[in-house]
Each structure stands twice: as C-alpha cells, then as structure tokens.
PDB file of C-alpha atoms in Angstrom:
ATOM      1  CA  MET A  27     -11.623 192.271  87.281  1.00 51.00           C
ATOM      2  CA  SER A  28      -9.357 190.461  89.717  1.00 56.00           C
ATOM      3  CA  LYS A  29     -10.705 188.522  92.662  1.00 54.00           C
ATOM      4  CA  SER A  30      -9.397 191.122  95.111  1.00 59.00           C
ATOM      5  CA  GLU A  31     -11.333 193.834  93.273  1.00 66.00           C
ATOM      6  CA  SER A  32     -14.546 191.839  93.089  1.00 80.00           C
ATOM      7  CA  ALA A  33     -14.230 190.382  96.610  1.00 91.00           C
ATOM      8  CA  PRO A  34     -12.134 192.873  98.598  1.00 90.00           C
ATOM      9  CA  PHE A  35     -12.847 191.108 101.898  1.00 92.00           C
ATOM     10  CA  ALA A  36     -12.015 187.554 100.808  1.00 92.00           C
ATOM     11  CA  TYR A  37      -8.426 187.645 102.182  1.00 90.00           C
ATOM     12  CA  ASP A  38      -7.291 184.731 100.046  1.00 87.00           C
ATOM     13  CA  GLY A  39      -3.715 185.196 101.264  1.00 86.00           C
ATOM     14  CA  LEU A  40      -4.595 183.928 104.753  1.00 92.00           C
ATOM     15  CA  ASP A  41      -2.991 180.477 104.411  1.00 93.00           C
ATOM     16  CA  ARG A  42      -4.979 178.053 106.593  1.00 92.00           C
ATOM     17  CA  VAL A  43      -1.864 176.198 107.775  1.00 96.00           C
ATOM     18  CA  ILE A  44      -0.491 179.433 109.233  1.00 96.00           C
ATOM     19  CA  HIS A  45      -3.791 180.986 110.321  1.00 95.00           C
ATOM     20  CA  GLU A  46      -4.566 178.437 113.062  1.00 95.00           C
ATOM     21  CA  LYS A  47      -4.172 180.277 116.367  1.00 93.00           C
ATOM     22  CA  ALA A  48      -1.605 177.998 118.057  1.00 95.00           C
ATOM     23  CA  ARG A  49       0.502 177.766 114.887  1.00 97.00           C
ATOM     24  CA  LEU A  50       0.537 181.557 114.621  1.00 95.00           C
ATOM     25  CA  GLY A  51       2.135 181.632 118.067  1.00 95.00           C
ATOM     26  CA  VAL A  52       4.650 178.939 117.128  1.00 97.00           C
ATOM     27  CA  LEU A  53       5.686 180.768 113.950  1.00 96.00           C
ATOM     28  CA  THR A  54       5.982 184.129 115.716  1.00 94.00           C
ATOM     29  CA  SER A  55       8.136 182.520 118.450  1.00 94.00           C
ATOM     30  CA  LEU A  56      10.403 180.946 115.843  1.00 95.00           C
ATOM     31  CA  MET A  57      10.617 184.223 113.915  1.00 93.00           C
ATOM     32  CA  ALA A  58      11.895 185.818 117.124  1.00 91.00           C
ATOM     33  CA  HIS A  59      14.522 183.064 117.504  1.00 92.00           C
ATOM     34  CA  PRO A  60      16.127 182.545 114.091  1.00 90.00           C
ATOM     35  CA  LYS A  61      18.676 180.058 115.455  1.00 91.00           C
ATOM     36  CA  GLY A  62      15.854 177.796 116.611  1.00 94.00           C
ATOM     37  CA  LEU A  63      14.220 176.886 119.904  1.00 96.00           C
ATOM     38  CA  ALA A  64      14.234 173.832 122.140  1.00 96.00           C
ATOM     39  CA  PHE A  65      10.883 172.015 122.233  1.00 96.00           C
ATOM     40  CA  GLY A  66      10.414 172.856 125.920  1.00 95.00           C
ATOM     41  CA  ASP A  67      11.089 176.564 125.462  1.00 96.00           C
ATOM     42  CA  LEU A  68       8.717 176.767 122.499  1.00 96.00           C
ATOM     43  CA  LYS A  69       6.043 174.949 124.504  1.00 96.00           C
ATOM     44  CA  GLN A  70       6.313 177.500 127.307  1.00 96.00           C
ATOM     45  CA  LEU A  71       6.373 180.567 125.047  1.00 96.00           C
ATOM     46  CA  CYS A  72       3.181 179.407 123.319  1.00 96.00           C
ATOM     47  CA  GLY A  73       1.377 178.054 126.386  1.00 96.00           C
ATOM     48  CA  LEU A  74       0.861 174.643 124.728  1.00 97.00           C
ATOM     49  CA  THR A  75       0.904 171.080 126.029  1.00 96.00           C
ATOM     50  CA  ASP A  76       3.444 168.523 124.735  1.00 95.00           C
ATOM     51  CA  GLY A  77       0.779 166.833 122.636  1.00 96.00           C
ATOM     52  CA  ASN A  78      -0.575 170.004 121.101  1.00 96.00           C
ATOM     53  CA  LEU A  79       2.844 171.375 120.226  1.00 97.00           C
ATOM     54  CA  SER A  80       3.889 168.033 118.662  1.00 96.00           C
ATOM     55  CA  ARG A  81       0.766 167.954 116.529  1.00 97.00           C
ATOM     56  CA  HIS A  82       1.143 171.532 115.295  1.00 97.00           C
ATOM     57  CA  LEU A  83       4.870 171.109 114.602  1.00 97.00           C
ATOM     58  CA  GLN A  84       4.080 168.065 112.486  1.00 97.00           C
ATOM     59  CA  VAL A  85       1.581 170.071 110.392  1.00 97.00           C
ATOM     60  CA  LEU A  86       4.124 172.885 109.982  1.00 98.00           C
ATOM     61  CA  GLN A  87       6.910 170.451 109.080  1.00 97.00           C
ATOM     62  CA  GLU A  88       4.788 168.647 106.483  1.00 97.00           C
ATOM     63  CA  ALA A  89       3.945 172.000 104.889  1.00 97.00           C
ATOM     64  CA  GLY A  90       7.651 172.923 104.813  1.00 97.00           C
ATOM     65  CA  PHE A  91       7.493 175.775 107.316  1.00 98.00           C
ATOM     66  CA  VAL A  92       9.769 174.361 110.006  1.00 97.00           C
ATOM     67  CA  GLU A  93      12.735 172.037 110.354  1.00 97.00           C
ATOM     68  CA  ILE A  94      12.804 169.716 113.348  1.00 96.00           C
ATOM     69  CA  ILE A  95      16.194 168.671 114.656  1.00 93.00           C
ATOM     70  CA  LYS A  96      16.354 165.596 116.869  1.00 92.00           C
ATOM     71  CA  GLY A  97      19.632 165.129 118.672  1.00 89.00           C
ATOM     72  CA  TYR A  98      21.194 164.656 122.081  1.00 91.00           C
ATOM     73  CA  GLU A  99      22.242 167.042 124.779  1.00 87.00           C
ATOM     74  CA  GLY A 100      24.697 164.976 126.788  1.00 90.00           C
ATOM     75  CA  ASN A 101      22.943 161.612 127.029  1.00 90.00           C
ATOM     76  CA  ARG A 102      19.424 162.971 126.862  1.00 90.00           C
ATOM     77  CA  PRO A 103      17.363 163.270 123.680  1.00 88.00           C
ATOM     78  CA  HIS A 104      16.906 166.878 122.702  1.00 91.00           C
ATOM     79  CA  THR A 105      14.454 168.192 120.081  1.00 93.00           C
ATOM     80  CA  SER A 106      14.648 171.656 118.651  1.00 95.00           C
ATOM     81  CA  CYS A 107      13.097 173.371 115.671  1.00 96.00           C
ATOM     82  CA  ARG A 108      13.557 176.405 113.511  1.00 96.00           C
ATOM     83  CA  LEU A 109      11.810 178.261 110.721  1.00 96.00           C
ATOM     84  CA  SER A 110      12.845 177.244 107.183  1.00 97.00           C
ATOM     85  CA  ALA A 111      13.799 179.932 104.645  1.00 95.00           C
ATOM     86  CA  SER A 112      10.599 179.379 102.655  1.00 96.00           C
ATOM     87  CA  GLY A 113       8.583 179.235 105.883  1.00 96.00           C
ATOM     88  CA  ARG A 114       9.920 182.633 106.873  1.00 95.00           C
ATOM     89  CA  ARG A 115       9.081 184.046 103.438  1.00 94.00           C
ATOM     90  CA  ARG A 116       5.549 182.632 103.436  1.00 96.00           C
ATOM     91  CA  PHE A 117       4.919 183.792 106.991  1.00 95.00           C
ATOM     92  CA  LEU A 118       5.955 187.333 105.967  1.00 93.00           C
ATOM     93  CA  ASP A 119       3.522 187.159 103.014  1.00 93.00           C
ATOM     94  CA  TYR A 120       0.782 186.080 105.403  1.00 94.00           C
ATOM     95  CA  LEU A 121       1.599 188.919 107.813  1.00 93.00           C
ATOM     96  CA  GLY A 122       1.264 191.415 104.969  1.00 92.00           C
ATOM     97  CA  VAL A 123      -2.319 190.200 104.391  1.00 92.00           C
ATOM     98  CA  LEU A 124      -3.042 190.304 108.118  1.00 92.00           C
ATOM     99  CA  GLU A 125      -1.718 193.842 108.303  1.00 91.00           C
ATOM    100  CA  GLN A 126      -4.023 194.831 105.426  1.00 90.00           C
ATOM    101  CA  LEU A 127      -6.976 193.277 107.255  1.00 91.00           C
ATOM    102  CA  VAL A 128      -6.217 195.241 110.433  1.00 90.00           C
ATOM    103  CA  ARG A 129      -5.948 198.423 108.325  1.00 90.00           C
ATOM    104  CA  ASP A 130      -9.239 197.715 106.501  1.00 89.00           C
ATOM    105  CA  ALA A 131     -11.030 197.124 109.783  1.00 88.00           C
ATOM    106  CA  ALA A 132      -9.460 200.161 111.468  1.00 86.00           C
ATOM    107  CA  LYS A 133     -10.521 202.310 108.536  1.00 86.00           C
ATOM    108  CA  ALA A 134     -14.002 200.793 108.623  1.00 83.00           C
ATOM    109  CA  ALA A 135     -14.264 201.451 112.349  1.00 83.00           C
ATOM    110  CA  GLY A 136     -13.437 205.109 111.737  1.00 79.00           C
ATOM    111  CA  LYS A 137     -10.125 204.901 113.564  1.00 60.00           C
ATOM    112  CA  ASP A 138      -7.151 206.846 112.324  1.00 46.00           C
ATOM    113  CA  ALA A 139      -4.943 204.849 110.049  1.00 43.00           C
ATOM    114  CA  PRO A 140      -1.286 205.063 111.037  1.00 45.00           C
ATOM    115  CA  ASP A 141       0.975 207.474 109.182  1.00 41.00           C
ATOM    116  CA  THR A 142       3.620 204.856 108.631  1.00 41.00           C
ATOM    117  CA  GLU A 143       3.357 201.279 107.492  1.00 50.00           C
ATOM    118  CA  LEU A 144       4.804 198.204 109.138  1.00 48.00           C
ATOM    119  CA  LYS A 145       6.266 197.424 105.725  1.00 51.00           C
ATOM    120  CA  ILE A 146       5.958 193.694 106.090  1.00 51.00           C
ATOM    121  CA  LEU A 147       6.957 192.544 102.669  1.00 45.00           C
ATOM    122  CA  PRO A 148       8.723 189.424 101.473  1.00 45.00           C
ATOM    123  CA  THR A 149      12.474 189.941 101.547  1.00 41.00           C
TER     124      THR A 149
ATOM    125  CA  MET D  29       2.981 185.696 136.796  1.00 51.00           C
ATOM    126  CA  SER D  30       0.135 186.165 134.347  1.00 56.00           C
ATOM    127  CA  LYS D  31      -0.387 183.863 131.403  1.00 54.00           C
ATOM    128  CA  SER D  32       0.687 186.570 128.943  1.00 59.00           C
ATOM    129  CA  GLU D  33       3.995 186.965 130.798  1.00 66.00           C
ATOM    130  CA  SER D  34       4.681 183.244 130.980  1.00 80.00           C
ATOM    131  CA  ALA D  35       3.376 182.516 127.462  1.00 91.00           C
ATOM    132  CA  PRO D  36       3.851 185.734 125.461  1.00 90.00           C
ATOM    133  CA  PHE D  37       3.015 184.018 122.166  1.00 92.00           C
ATOM    134  CA  ALA D  38      -0.203 182.272 123.258  1.00 92.00           C
ATOM    135  CA  TYR D  39      -2.502 185.017 121.894  1.00 90.00           C
ATOM    136  CA  ASP D  40      -5.435 183.945 124.032  1.00 87.00           C
ATOM    137  CA  GLY D  41      -7.471 186.927 122.801  1.00 86.00           C
ATOM    138  CA  LEU D  42      -7.837 185.409 119.338  1.00 92.00           C
ATOM    139  CA  ASP D  43     -11.482 184.316 119.685  1.00 93.00           C
ATOM    140  CA  ARG D  44     -11.979 181.219 117.514  1.00 92.00           C
ATOM    141  CA  VAL D  45     -15.428 182.298 116.334  1.00 96.00           C
ATOM    142  CA  ILE D  46     -13.918 185.478 114.857  1.00 96.00           C
ATOM    143  CA  HIS D  47     -10.580 184.033 113.768  1.00 95.00           C
ATOM    144  CA  GLU D  48     -11.969 181.759 111.036  1.00 95.00           C
ATOM    145  CA  LYS D  49     -10.859 183.271 107.716  1.00 93.00           C
ATOM    146  CA  ALA D  50     -14.269 183.677 106.038  1.00 95.00           C
ATOM    147  CA  ARG D  51     -15.849 185.096 109.208  1.00 97.00           C
ATOM    148  CA  LEU D  52     -13.022 187.642 109.473  1.00 95.00           C
ATOM    149  CA  GLY D  53     -14.037 188.884 106.023  1.00 95.00           C
ATOM    150  CA  VAL D  54     -17.729 188.974 106.971  1.00 97.00           C
ATOM    151  CA  LEU D  55     -17.045 190.974 110.140  1.00 96.00           C
ATOM    152  CA  THR D  56     -14.718 193.426 108.357  1.00 94.00           C
ATOM    153  CA  SER D  57     -17.359 193.965 105.636  1.00 94.00           C
ATOM    154  CA  LEU D  58     -20.035 194.611 108.244  1.00 95.00           C
ATOM    155  CA  MET D  59     -17.733 196.950 110.154  1.00 94.00           C
ATOM    156  CA  ALA D  60     -17.387 198.964 106.940  1.00 91.00           C
ATOM    157  CA  HIS D  61     -21.192 199.098 106.567  1.00 92.00           C
ATOM    158  CA  PRO D  62     -22.637 199.971 109.993  1.00 90.00           C
ATOM    159  CA  LYS D  63     -26.187 200.203 108.640  1.00 91.00           C
ATOM    160  CA  GLY D  64     -26.008 196.602 107.485  1.00 94.00           C
ATOM    161  CA  LEU D  65     -25.619 194.774 104.202  1.00 96.00           C
ATOM    162  CA  ALA D  66     -27.921 192.738 101.984  1.00 96.00           C
ATOM    163  CA  PHE D  67     -27.064 189.033 101.891  1.00 96.00           C
ATOM    164  CA  GLY D  68     -26.142 189.245  98.192  1.00 95.00           C
ATOM    165  CA  ASP D  69     -23.796 192.195  98.651  1.00 96.00           C
ATOM    166  CA  LEU D  70     -22.065 190.565 101.594  1.00 96.00           C
ATOM    167  CA  LYS D  71     -21.652 187.357  99.596  1.00 96.00           C
ATOM    168  CA  GLN D  72     -19.934 189.244  96.796  1.00 96.00           C
ATOM    169  CA  LEU D  73     -17.673 191.330  99.038  1.00 96.00           C
ATOM    170  CA  CYS D  74     -16.411 188.184 100.770  1.00 96.00           C
ATOM    171  CA  GLY D  75     -16.239 185.927  97.709  1.00 96.00           C
ATOM    172  CA  LEU D  76     -18.433 183.286  99.378  1.00 97.00           C
ATOM    173  CA  THR D  77     -21.131 180.939  98.103  1.00 96.00           C
ATOM    174  CA  ASP D  78     -24.731 181.139  99.388  1.00 95.00           C
ATOM    175  CA  GLY D  79     -24.241 178.028 101.500  1.00 96.00           C
ATOM    176  CA  ASN D  80     -20.960 179.127 103.020  1.00 96.00           C
ATOM    177  CA  LEU D  81     -22.196 182.594 103.891  1.00 97.00           C
ATOM    178  CA  SER D  82     -25.380 181.162 105.474  1.00 96.00           C
ATOM    179  CA  ARG D  83     -23.364 178.779 107.607  1.00 97.00           C
ATOM    180  CA  HIS D  84     -20.939 181.446 108.816  1.00 97.00           C
ATOM    181  CA  LEU D  85     -23.727 183.946 109.522  1.00 97.00           C
ATOM    182  CA  GLN D  86     -25.471 181.337 111.652  1.00 97.00           C
ATOM    183  CA  VAL D  87     -22.309 180.811 113.725  1.00 97.00           C
ATOM    184  CA  LEU D  88     -21.898 184.581 114.138  1.00 98.00           C
ATOM    185  CA  GLN D  89     -25.560 185.056 115.045  1.00 97.00           C
ATOM    186  CA  GLU D  90     -25.496 182.270 117.649  1.00 97.00           C
ATOM    187  CA  ALA D  91     -22.425 183.876 119.241  1.00 97.00           C
ATOM    188  CA  GLY D  92     -24.183 187.256 119.304  1.00 97.00           C
ATOM    189  CA  PHE D  93     -21.951 189.028 116.792  1.00 97.00           C
ATOM    190  CA  VAL D  94     -24.538 189.779 114.108  1.00 97.00           C
ATOM    191  CA  GLU D  95     -28.236 190.464 113.772  1.00 97.00           C
ATOM    192  CA  ILE D  96     -30.035 188.971 110.794  1.00 96.00           C
ATOM    193  CA  ILE D  97     -33.076 190.820 109.494  1.00 93.00           C
ATOM    194  CA  LYS D  98     -35.495 188.898 107.274  1.00 92.00           C
ATOM    195  CA  GLY D  99     -38.010 191.067 105.473  1.00 90.00           C
ATOM    196  CA  TYR D 100     -39.397 191.898 102.056  1.00 91.00           C
ATOM    197  CA  GLU D 101     -38.311 194.252  99.338  1.00 86.00           C
ATOM    198  CA  GLY D 102     -41.496 194.709  97.322  1.00 90.00           C
ATOM    199  CA  ASN D 103     -42.864 191.161  97.096  1.00 90.00           C
ATOM    200  CA  ARG D 104     -39.493 189.435  97.291  1.00 90.00           C
ATOM    201  CA  PRO D 105     -37.909 188.088 100.480  1.00 88.00           C
ATOM    202  CA  HIS D 106     -34.897 190.139 101.439  1.00 91.00           C
ATOM    203  CA  THR D 107     -32.286 189.183 104.056  1.00 93.00           C
ATOM    204  CA  SER D 108     -29.818 191.624 105.483  1.00 95.00           C
ATOM    205  CA  CYS D 109     -27.494 191.611 108.448  1.00 96.00           C
ATOM    206  CA  ARG D 110     -25.521 193.956 110.588  1.00 96.00           C
ATOM    207  CA  LEU D 111     -22.968 193.907 113.380  1.00 96.00           C
ATOM    208  CA  SER D 112     -24.401 194.007 116.914  1.00 97.00           C
ATOM    209  CA  ALA D 113     -23.032 196.503 119.449  1.00 95.00           C
ATOM    210  CA  SER D 114     -21.305 193.749 121.447  1.00 96.00           C
ATOM    211  CA  GLY D 115     -20.095 192.134 118.215  1.00 96.00           C
ATOM    212  CA  ARG D 116     -18.428 195.385 117.214  1.00 95.00           C
ATOM    213  CA  ARG D 117     -16.817 195.715 120.646  1.00 94.00           C
ATOM    214  CA  ARG D 118     -15.527 192.135 120.647  1.00 95.00           C
ATOM    215  CA  PHE D 119     -14.250 192.427 117.096  1.00 95.00           C
ATOM    216  CA  LEU D 120     -12.279 195.543 118.099  1.00 93.00           C
ATOM    217  CA  ASP D 121     -10.794 193.627 121.052  1.00 93.00           C
ATOM    218  CA  TYR D 122      -9.781 190.853 118.670  1.00 94.00           C
ATOM    219  CA  LEU D 123      -8.218 193.341 116.244  1.00 93.00           C
ATOM    220  CA  GLY D 124      -6.116 194.753 119.081  1.00 92.00           C
ATOM    221  CA  VAL D 125      -4.640 191.268 119.662  1.00 92.00           C
ATOM    222  CA  LEU D 126      -4.092 190.781 115.932  1.00 92.00           C
ATOM    223  CA  GLU D 127      -2.320 194.121 115.737  1.00 91.00           C
ATOM    224  CA  GLN D 128      -0.045 193.062 118.608  1.00 90.00           C
ATOM    225  CA  LEU D 129       0.755 189.819 116.792  1.00 91.00           C
ATOM    226  CA  VAL D 130       1.713 191.683 113.602  1.00 90.00           C
ATOM    227  CA  ARG D 131       3.916 193.996 115.710  1.00 90.00           C
ATOM    228  CA  ASP D 132       5.572 191.075 117.533  1.00 88.00           C
ATOM    229  CA  ALA D 133       6.311 189.334 114.264  1.00 88.00           C
ATOM    230  CA  ALA D 134       7.539 192.527 112.568  1.00 86.00           C
ATOM    231  CA  LYS D 135       9.853 193.177 115.492  1.00 86.00           C
ATOM    232  CA  ALA D 136      11.036 189.564 115.410  1.00 83.00           C
ATOM    233  CA  ALA D 137      11.709 189.794 111.695  1.00 83.00           C
ATOM    234  CA  GLY D 138      13.887 192.832 112.295  1.00 79.00           C
ATOM    235  CA  LYS D 139      11.553 195.176 110.446  1.00 59.00           C
ATOM    236  CA  ASP D 140      11.042 198.711 111.646  1.00 45.00           C
ATOM    237  CA  ALA D 141       8.096 199.055 113.943  1.00 43.00           C
ATOM    238  CA  PRO D 142       5.799 201.906 112.946  1.00 45.00           C
ATOM    239  CA  ASP D 143       6.094 205.228 114.733  1.00 41.00           C
ATOM    240  CA  THR D 144       2.368 205.453 115.317  1.00 41.00           C
ATOM    241  CA  GLU D 145      -0.115 202.878 116.492  1.00 51.00           C
ATOM    242  CA  LEU D 146      -3.387 201.896 114.871  1.00 48.00           C
ATOM    243  CA  LYS D 147      -4.923 202.499 118.279  1.00 51.00           C
ATOM    244  CA  ILE D 148      -7.528 199.788 117.951  1.00 52.00           C
ATOM    245  CA  LEU D 149      -9.048 199.784 121.384  1.00 45.00           C
ATOM    246  CA  PRO D 150     -12.553 198.999 122.582  1.00 45.00           C
ATOM    247  CA  THR D 151     -14.692 202.124 122.487  1.00 41.00           C
TER     248      THR D 151
END
C-alpha cells in the first residue's frame, strides 16, 4: 500500500520551500511574468518589505527556483529575478497537489466538484 | 486602493494557523468526517506521529478550530476531535483564497481556466 493510500491527507507533495505564504506570492508573480520582474515591482505585487523579499528570494535561489540578475539601469544598480525552468516545473507539481487538496476539501464540505479540471500538470 | 488591488499576490487570507502543511491535512480530514474522528484514525489519515498530531491539535484547539473530546471507550481512555462551527467557516474562507491562488497561477502558466468554479464560499 502506497503512502497516499494509507495516508490520503498527508499531502507530501506540498514542498515546504514553496508552501510558505510569501514565497507562494513571489512564485505566482514570477509565473505571471516569464521574462522576469524588477525587485521593486515584485515587492509591490506581493506586498512585502525590502528585507522580507530579499530573504525569501535568497531561500528560493538557494533551492534553485529563481535566478537573480544584478545589473545596471543607466548608472543605477538594478536587480531583477525570474523563475528557473526547474522552478517552474516544480511549482506546477506543487499546484497540482494544492488543486487536489482544494478538491478533497470541497468534496468533504459537500460542495459540488467542478465539471472540468484545471489540468495543472508538469509540462 | 485596497491592499488586494495594490498587492494582488499578497494572499492575506492565507491564515498561518491553517496554512501549515500537517494542519491542512488534519482540517481536510475533519471536514470529511463532520461527526469527528478518533485520534488514532486521524493520525493514520494524515500520516503523522502521536507527538506531531498532539502538537498540531493543540494549536488548532487554542485557535478555536477544533474541539477535543476526551472520554472512555469501555475502560480505555479514548480521544476524539471534530471541527468547530467557526473552524469550518474559517477553513472554507481559507480554501476560497487557495482556490484563487491556483487559478491565478494556472492563468499565469497559460493553462486553460476551468469553465466552472469550485464555489467554495462561506456558508
């Protein structure tokens, strides 16, 4: 018997690096901007302070989810970041587990399950 | 301008008490069993150890999400727990935010959004 059969509500696929609330926002923002985002724009989209965003980006970079590009815009330092290919893939895996959790809970709550699926699968 | 307009990826509704991975499993299990679950059954469904489940149940009880019932089954002590009415309501609120996040990310990833909604709304 596999773990998912014996412990159907364990949700082992919920990677802790991704699951942290602020990092979920960062990854979703970067997913929406595949060419990358300037540090300041990302900060605003996620409602984070400079310090918090820096800390979370470091965790995501060390785990290989994002690439941070430090350069110049004119004479001023300019930092931007983007999702890596493997980061995108792993985030999609995570979203598939999250989608399953929402379905399980909706079913448990006696709500109608949707007719169609979001079809979040690794590409 | 509201916070959600200025910071669309902040996901403020993701209550930290609920969002912890193991507690998400506990709450989903209890949602699926409205009459409550024995400690041992809950432990197995969530793939948790005695110590871990005890710790998470204490956090959930202190935040008003679950009720813990200590009694006897024959001569043996028997602990069970169930979701409180406000716990159920708050968990449904949380699931609505989670559903939005999955939709945002699916849209960002260029996947088809579903035609129907899960319609997870507080009842």
